[in-house]
mmCIF file of C-alpha atoms in Angstrom:
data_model
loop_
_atom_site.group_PDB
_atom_site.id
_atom_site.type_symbol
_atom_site.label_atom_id
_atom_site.label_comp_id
_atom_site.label_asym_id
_atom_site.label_seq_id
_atom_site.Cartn_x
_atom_site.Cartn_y
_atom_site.Cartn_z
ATOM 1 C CA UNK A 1 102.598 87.963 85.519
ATOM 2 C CA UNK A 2 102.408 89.602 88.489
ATOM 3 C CA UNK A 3 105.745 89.707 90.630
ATOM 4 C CA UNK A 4 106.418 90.693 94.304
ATOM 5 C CA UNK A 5 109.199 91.874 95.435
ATOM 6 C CA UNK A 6 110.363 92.729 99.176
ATOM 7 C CA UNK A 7 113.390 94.816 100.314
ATOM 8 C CA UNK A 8 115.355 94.212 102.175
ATOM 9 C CA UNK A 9 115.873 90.228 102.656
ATOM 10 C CA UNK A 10 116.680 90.603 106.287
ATOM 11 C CA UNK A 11 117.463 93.865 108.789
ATOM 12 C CA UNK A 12 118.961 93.365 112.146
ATOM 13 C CA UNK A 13 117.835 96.165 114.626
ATOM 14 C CA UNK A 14 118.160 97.078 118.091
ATOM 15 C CA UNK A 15 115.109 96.711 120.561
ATOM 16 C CA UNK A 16 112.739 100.394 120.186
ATOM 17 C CA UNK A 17 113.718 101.167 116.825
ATOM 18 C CA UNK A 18 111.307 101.778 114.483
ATOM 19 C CA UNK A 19 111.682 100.179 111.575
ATOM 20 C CA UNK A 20 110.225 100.376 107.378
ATOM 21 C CA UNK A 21 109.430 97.443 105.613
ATOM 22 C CA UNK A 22 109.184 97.742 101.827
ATOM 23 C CA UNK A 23 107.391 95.549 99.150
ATOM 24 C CA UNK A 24 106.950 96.492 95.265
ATOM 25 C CA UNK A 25 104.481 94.640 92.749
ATOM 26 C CA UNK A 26 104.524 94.688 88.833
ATOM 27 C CA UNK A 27 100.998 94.942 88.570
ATOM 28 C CA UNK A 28 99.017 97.988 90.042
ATOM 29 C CA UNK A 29 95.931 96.004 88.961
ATOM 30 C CA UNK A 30 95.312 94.587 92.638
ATOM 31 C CA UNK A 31 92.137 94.216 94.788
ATOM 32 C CA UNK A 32 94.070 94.000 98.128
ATOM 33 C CA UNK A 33 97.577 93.690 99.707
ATOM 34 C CA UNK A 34 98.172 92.009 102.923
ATOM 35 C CA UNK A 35 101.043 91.994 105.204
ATOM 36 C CA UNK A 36 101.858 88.543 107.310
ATOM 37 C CA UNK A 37 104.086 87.392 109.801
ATOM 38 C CA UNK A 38 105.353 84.072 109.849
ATOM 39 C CA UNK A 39 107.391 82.627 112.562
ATOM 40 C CA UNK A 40 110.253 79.806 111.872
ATOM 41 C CA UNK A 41 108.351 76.862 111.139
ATOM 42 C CA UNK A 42 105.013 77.727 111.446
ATOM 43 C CA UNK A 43 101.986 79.212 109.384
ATOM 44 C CA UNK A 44 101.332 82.803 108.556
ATOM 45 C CA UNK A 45 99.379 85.465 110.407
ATOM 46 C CA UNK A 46 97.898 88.240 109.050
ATOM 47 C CA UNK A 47 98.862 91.884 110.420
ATOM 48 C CA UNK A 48 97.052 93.983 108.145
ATOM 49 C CA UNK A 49 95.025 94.114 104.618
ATOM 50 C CA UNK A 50 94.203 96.951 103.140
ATOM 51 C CA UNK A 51 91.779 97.611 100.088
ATOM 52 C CA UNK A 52 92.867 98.524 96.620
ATOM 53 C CA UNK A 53 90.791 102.088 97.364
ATOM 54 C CA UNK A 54 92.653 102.545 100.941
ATOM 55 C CA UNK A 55 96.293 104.510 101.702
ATOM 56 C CA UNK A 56 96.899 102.710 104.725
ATOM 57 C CA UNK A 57 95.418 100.683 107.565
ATOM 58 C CA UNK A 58 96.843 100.810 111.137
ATOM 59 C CA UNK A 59 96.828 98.084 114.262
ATOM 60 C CA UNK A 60 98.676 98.572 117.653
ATOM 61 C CA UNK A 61 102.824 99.565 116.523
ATOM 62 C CA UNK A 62 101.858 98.554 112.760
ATOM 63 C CA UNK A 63 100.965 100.700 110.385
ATOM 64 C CA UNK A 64 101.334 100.003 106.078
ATOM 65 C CA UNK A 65 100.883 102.416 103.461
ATOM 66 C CA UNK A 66 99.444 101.394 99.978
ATOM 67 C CA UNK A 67 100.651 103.373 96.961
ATOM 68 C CA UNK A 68 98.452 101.544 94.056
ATOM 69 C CA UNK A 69 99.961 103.421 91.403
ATOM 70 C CA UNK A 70 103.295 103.338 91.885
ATOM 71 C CA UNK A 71 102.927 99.633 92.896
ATOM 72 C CA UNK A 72 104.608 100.198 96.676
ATOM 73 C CA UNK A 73 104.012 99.168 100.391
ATOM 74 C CA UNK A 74 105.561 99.874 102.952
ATOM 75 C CA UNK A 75 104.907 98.279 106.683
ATOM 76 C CA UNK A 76 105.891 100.750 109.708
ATOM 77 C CA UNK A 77 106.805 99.002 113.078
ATOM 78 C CA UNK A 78 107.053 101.244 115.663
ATOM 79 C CA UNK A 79 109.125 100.786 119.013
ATOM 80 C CA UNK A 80 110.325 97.397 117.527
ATOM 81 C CA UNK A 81 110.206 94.695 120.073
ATOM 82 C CA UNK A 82 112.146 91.231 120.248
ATOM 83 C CA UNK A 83 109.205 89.804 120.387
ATOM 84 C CA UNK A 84 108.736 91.534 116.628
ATOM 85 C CA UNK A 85 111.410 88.953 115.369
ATOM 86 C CA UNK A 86 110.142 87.136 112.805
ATOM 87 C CA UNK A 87 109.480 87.030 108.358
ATOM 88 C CA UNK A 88 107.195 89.256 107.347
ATOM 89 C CA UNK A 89 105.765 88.732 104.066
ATOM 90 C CA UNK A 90 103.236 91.076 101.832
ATOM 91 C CA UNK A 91 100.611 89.540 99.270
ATOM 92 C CA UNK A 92 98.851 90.935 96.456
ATOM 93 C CA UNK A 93 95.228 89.698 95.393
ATOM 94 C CA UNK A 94 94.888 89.702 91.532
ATOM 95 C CA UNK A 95 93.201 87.351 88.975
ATOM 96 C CA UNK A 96 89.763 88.001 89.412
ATOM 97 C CA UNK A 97 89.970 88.382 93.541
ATOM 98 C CA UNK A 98 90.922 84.825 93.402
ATOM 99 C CA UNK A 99 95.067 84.859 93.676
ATOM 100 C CA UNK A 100 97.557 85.580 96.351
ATOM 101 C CA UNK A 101 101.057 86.577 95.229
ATOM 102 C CA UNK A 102 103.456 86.469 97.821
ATOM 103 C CA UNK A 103 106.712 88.503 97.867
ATOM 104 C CA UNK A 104 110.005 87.208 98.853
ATOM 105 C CA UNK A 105 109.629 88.193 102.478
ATOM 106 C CA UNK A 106 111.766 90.237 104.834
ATOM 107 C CA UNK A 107 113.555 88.398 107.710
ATOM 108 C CA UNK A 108 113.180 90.542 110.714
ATOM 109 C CA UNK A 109 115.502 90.260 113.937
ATOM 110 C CA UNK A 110 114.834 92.987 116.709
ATOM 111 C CA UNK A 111 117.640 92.184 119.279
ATOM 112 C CA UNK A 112 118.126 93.143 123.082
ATOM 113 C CA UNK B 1 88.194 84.335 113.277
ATOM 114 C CA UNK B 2 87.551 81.555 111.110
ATOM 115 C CA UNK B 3 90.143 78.862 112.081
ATOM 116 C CA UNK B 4 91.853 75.997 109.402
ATOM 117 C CA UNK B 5 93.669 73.082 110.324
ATOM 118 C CA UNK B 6 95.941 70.862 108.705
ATOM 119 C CA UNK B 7 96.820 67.527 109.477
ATOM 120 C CA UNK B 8 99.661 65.962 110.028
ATOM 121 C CA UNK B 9 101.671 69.008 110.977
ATOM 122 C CA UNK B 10 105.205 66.929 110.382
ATOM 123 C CA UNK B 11 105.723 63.705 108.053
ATOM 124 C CA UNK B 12 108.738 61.955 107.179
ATOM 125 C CA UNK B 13 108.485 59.191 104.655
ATOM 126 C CA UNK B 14 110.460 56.759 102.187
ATOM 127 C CA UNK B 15 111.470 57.877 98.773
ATOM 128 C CA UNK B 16 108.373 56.311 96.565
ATOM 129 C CA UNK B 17 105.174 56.432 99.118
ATOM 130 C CA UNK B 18 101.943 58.919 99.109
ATOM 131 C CA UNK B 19 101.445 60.816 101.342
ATOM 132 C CA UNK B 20 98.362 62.836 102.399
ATOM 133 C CA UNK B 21 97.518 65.847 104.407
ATOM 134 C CA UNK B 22 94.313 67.403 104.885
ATOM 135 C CA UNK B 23 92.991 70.783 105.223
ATOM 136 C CA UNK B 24 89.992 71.652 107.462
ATOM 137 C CA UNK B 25 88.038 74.643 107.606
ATOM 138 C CA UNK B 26 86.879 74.200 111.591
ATOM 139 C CA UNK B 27 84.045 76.949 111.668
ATOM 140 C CA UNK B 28 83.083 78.066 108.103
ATOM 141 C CA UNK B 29 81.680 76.536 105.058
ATOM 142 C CA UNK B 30 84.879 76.992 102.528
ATOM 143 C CA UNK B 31 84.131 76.671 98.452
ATOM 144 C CA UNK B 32 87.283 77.601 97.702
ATOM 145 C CA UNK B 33 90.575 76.260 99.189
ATOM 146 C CA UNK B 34 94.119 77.028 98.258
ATOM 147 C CA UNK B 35 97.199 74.928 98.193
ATOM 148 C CA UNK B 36 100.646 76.501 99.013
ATOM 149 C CA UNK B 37 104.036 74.996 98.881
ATOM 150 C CA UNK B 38 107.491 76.746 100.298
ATOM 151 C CA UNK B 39 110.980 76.013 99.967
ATOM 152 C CA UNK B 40 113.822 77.099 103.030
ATOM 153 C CA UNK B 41 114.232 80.495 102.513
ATOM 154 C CA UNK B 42 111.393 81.135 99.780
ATOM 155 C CA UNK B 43 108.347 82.385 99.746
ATOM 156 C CA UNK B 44 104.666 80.764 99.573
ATOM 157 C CA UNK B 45 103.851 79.601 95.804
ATOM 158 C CA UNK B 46 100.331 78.651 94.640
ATOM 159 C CA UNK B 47 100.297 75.323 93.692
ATOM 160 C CA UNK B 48 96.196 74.995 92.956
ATOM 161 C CA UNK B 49 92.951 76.166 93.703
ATOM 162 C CA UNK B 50 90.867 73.258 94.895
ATOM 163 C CA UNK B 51 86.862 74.009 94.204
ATOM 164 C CA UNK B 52 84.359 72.414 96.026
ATOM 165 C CA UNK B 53 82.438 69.618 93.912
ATOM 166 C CA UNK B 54 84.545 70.055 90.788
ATOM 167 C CA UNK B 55 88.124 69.519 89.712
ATOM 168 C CA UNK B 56 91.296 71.511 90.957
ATOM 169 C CA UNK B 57 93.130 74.031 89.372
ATOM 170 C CA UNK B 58 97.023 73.819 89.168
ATOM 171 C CA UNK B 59 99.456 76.511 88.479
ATOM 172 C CA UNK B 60 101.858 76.641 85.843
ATOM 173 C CA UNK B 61 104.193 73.769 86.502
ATOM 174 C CA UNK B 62 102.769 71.869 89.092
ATOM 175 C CA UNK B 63 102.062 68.699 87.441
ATOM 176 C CA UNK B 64 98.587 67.682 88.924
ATOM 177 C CA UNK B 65 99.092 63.665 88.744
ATOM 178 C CA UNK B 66 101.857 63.937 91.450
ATOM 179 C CA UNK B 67 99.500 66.244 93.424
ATOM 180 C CA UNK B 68 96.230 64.986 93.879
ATOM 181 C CA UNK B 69 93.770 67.593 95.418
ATOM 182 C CA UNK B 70 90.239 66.494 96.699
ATOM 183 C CA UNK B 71 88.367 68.742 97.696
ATOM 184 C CA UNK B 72 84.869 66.111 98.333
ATOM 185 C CA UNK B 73 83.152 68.648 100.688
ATOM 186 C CA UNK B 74 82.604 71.911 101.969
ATOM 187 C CA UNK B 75 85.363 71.848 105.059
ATOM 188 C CA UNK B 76 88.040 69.537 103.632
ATOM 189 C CA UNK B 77 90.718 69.626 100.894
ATOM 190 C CA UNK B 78 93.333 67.227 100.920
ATOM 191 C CA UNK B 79 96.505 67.222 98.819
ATOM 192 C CA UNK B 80 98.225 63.964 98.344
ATOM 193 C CA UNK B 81 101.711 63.582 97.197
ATOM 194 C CA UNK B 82 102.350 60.568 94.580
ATOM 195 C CA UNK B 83 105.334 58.856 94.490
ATOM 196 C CA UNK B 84 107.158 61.405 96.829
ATOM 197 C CA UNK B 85 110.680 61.993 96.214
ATOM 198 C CA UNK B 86 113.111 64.173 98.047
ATOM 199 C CA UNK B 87 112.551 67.262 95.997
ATOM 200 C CA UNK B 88 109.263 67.185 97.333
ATOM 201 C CA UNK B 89 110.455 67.764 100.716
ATOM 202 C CA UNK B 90 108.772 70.834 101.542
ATOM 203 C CA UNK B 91 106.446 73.006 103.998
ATOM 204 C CA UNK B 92 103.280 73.439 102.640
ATOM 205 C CA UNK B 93 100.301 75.697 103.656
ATOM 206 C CA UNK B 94 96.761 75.569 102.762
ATOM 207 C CA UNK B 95 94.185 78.489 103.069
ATOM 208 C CA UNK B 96 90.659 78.241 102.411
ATOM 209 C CA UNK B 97 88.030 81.438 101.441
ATOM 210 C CA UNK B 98 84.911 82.257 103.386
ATOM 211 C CA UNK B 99 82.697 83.070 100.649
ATOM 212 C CA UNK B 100 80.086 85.340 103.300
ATOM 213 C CA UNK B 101 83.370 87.535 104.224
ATOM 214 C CA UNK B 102 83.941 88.424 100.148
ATOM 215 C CA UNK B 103 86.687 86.746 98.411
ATOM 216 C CA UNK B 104 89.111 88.458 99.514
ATOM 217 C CA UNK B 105 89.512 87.145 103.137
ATOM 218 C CA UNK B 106 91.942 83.917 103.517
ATOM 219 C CA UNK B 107 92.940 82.380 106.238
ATOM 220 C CA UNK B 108 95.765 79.909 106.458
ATOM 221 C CA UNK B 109 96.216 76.388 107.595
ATOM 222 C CA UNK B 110 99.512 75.884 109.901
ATOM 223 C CA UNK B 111 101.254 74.185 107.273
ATOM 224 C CA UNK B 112 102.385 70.681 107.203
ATOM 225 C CA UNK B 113 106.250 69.867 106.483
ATOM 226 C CA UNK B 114 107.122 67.112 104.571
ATOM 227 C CA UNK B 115 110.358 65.496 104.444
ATOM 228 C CA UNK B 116 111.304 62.727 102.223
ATOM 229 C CA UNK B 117 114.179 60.518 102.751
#
């Protein structure tokens, strides 16, 4: 059974730090990993997905790292922004292309 | 991007009714939709794959005659909660699949919380 795992719970930074986000998962069988945000309340939105044959994939200040073998992630904010403040959860795509396990997300708050 | 919508995005209801909530796949043709549930502080679990035309698919221990899922066409799923009790108070989220994007692209619903009294 595949298990996700995200460290740490919750990081409390200062505006223009740059920041690593870190997920594990049991199963290096995967077809894709995904990184969301989701904001208190709401629905999730997805930052990045990168292929089981990719490293890394990279959009504006984001930037996460896949390391299939050793079942890792990691999600690289840089210049951190209050605006940033939010969960930010990573999912792994297994059984068949047809499952999304989520990790236990990482609580982000970027302060002034 | 391909949008989904749920409906209603908050309910509040009596210990004992249904309730149901729909998920809508605006601009694309979805064969596959997924239901979602999350507790405060939790992440997303997969409660069941809903299939076009045929019958869901529930995870291990999610007892599918207190979930219904219906998924009658090819841009709605809905989920309806039997009975509802207050440990079914909960936010869930529903994604659906564009099958001409590959199967690996989901995009999620806003989620619909539930709280029962």
């Amino acid at each position: 059974k595949q298990e996700v795992t995200q460290i740490p719970a919750a990081l409390s930074v200062p505006e223009g730090e740059n920041l690593v986000l870190n997920c594990s998962f049991t199963d290096s069988a995967i077809y894709n990993l995904q990184w969301f945000r989701q904001d208190p309340g709401k629905g999730l939105t997805s930052l990045l997905l990168i292929q089981s044959s990719q490293r890394e994939q990279t959009s504006g200040r984001l930037n996460a790292s896949l390391d299939k073998s050793s079942g890792r992630s990691t999600l690289y904010i840089a210049a951190s922004q209050p605006g940033d403040s939010a969960t930010y959860l990573c999912a792994v795509l297994t059984g068949g292309g047809n499952k999304l396990t989520f990790g236990t997300g990482t609580q982000l708050k970027v302060e002034l | 991007g391909a949008v989904v919508s749920q409906h209603p995005s908050w309910v509040i209801c009596k210990s004992g009714t249904s309730v149901k909530i729909e998920c809508r796949s605006l601009d694309f043709q979805a064969t596959t939709m997924f239901w979602y549930r999350q507790f405060p502080k939790q992440s997303l679990m997969l409660m069941a794959t809903s299939n076009e035309g045929s019958k869901a698919t529930y995870e291990q221990g999610v007892e599918k005659d207190k979930f219904l899922i219906n998924h009658a066409s090819l841009t709605l799923s809905t989920l309806t909660v039997t009975s509802a009790h207050p440990e079914d108070s909960s936010f869930y989220i529903c994604s659906a699949r564009e099958p001409v994007r590959g199967r690996e692209t989901q995009y999620f619903g806003p989620g619909t919380r539930l709280l029962v009294l």
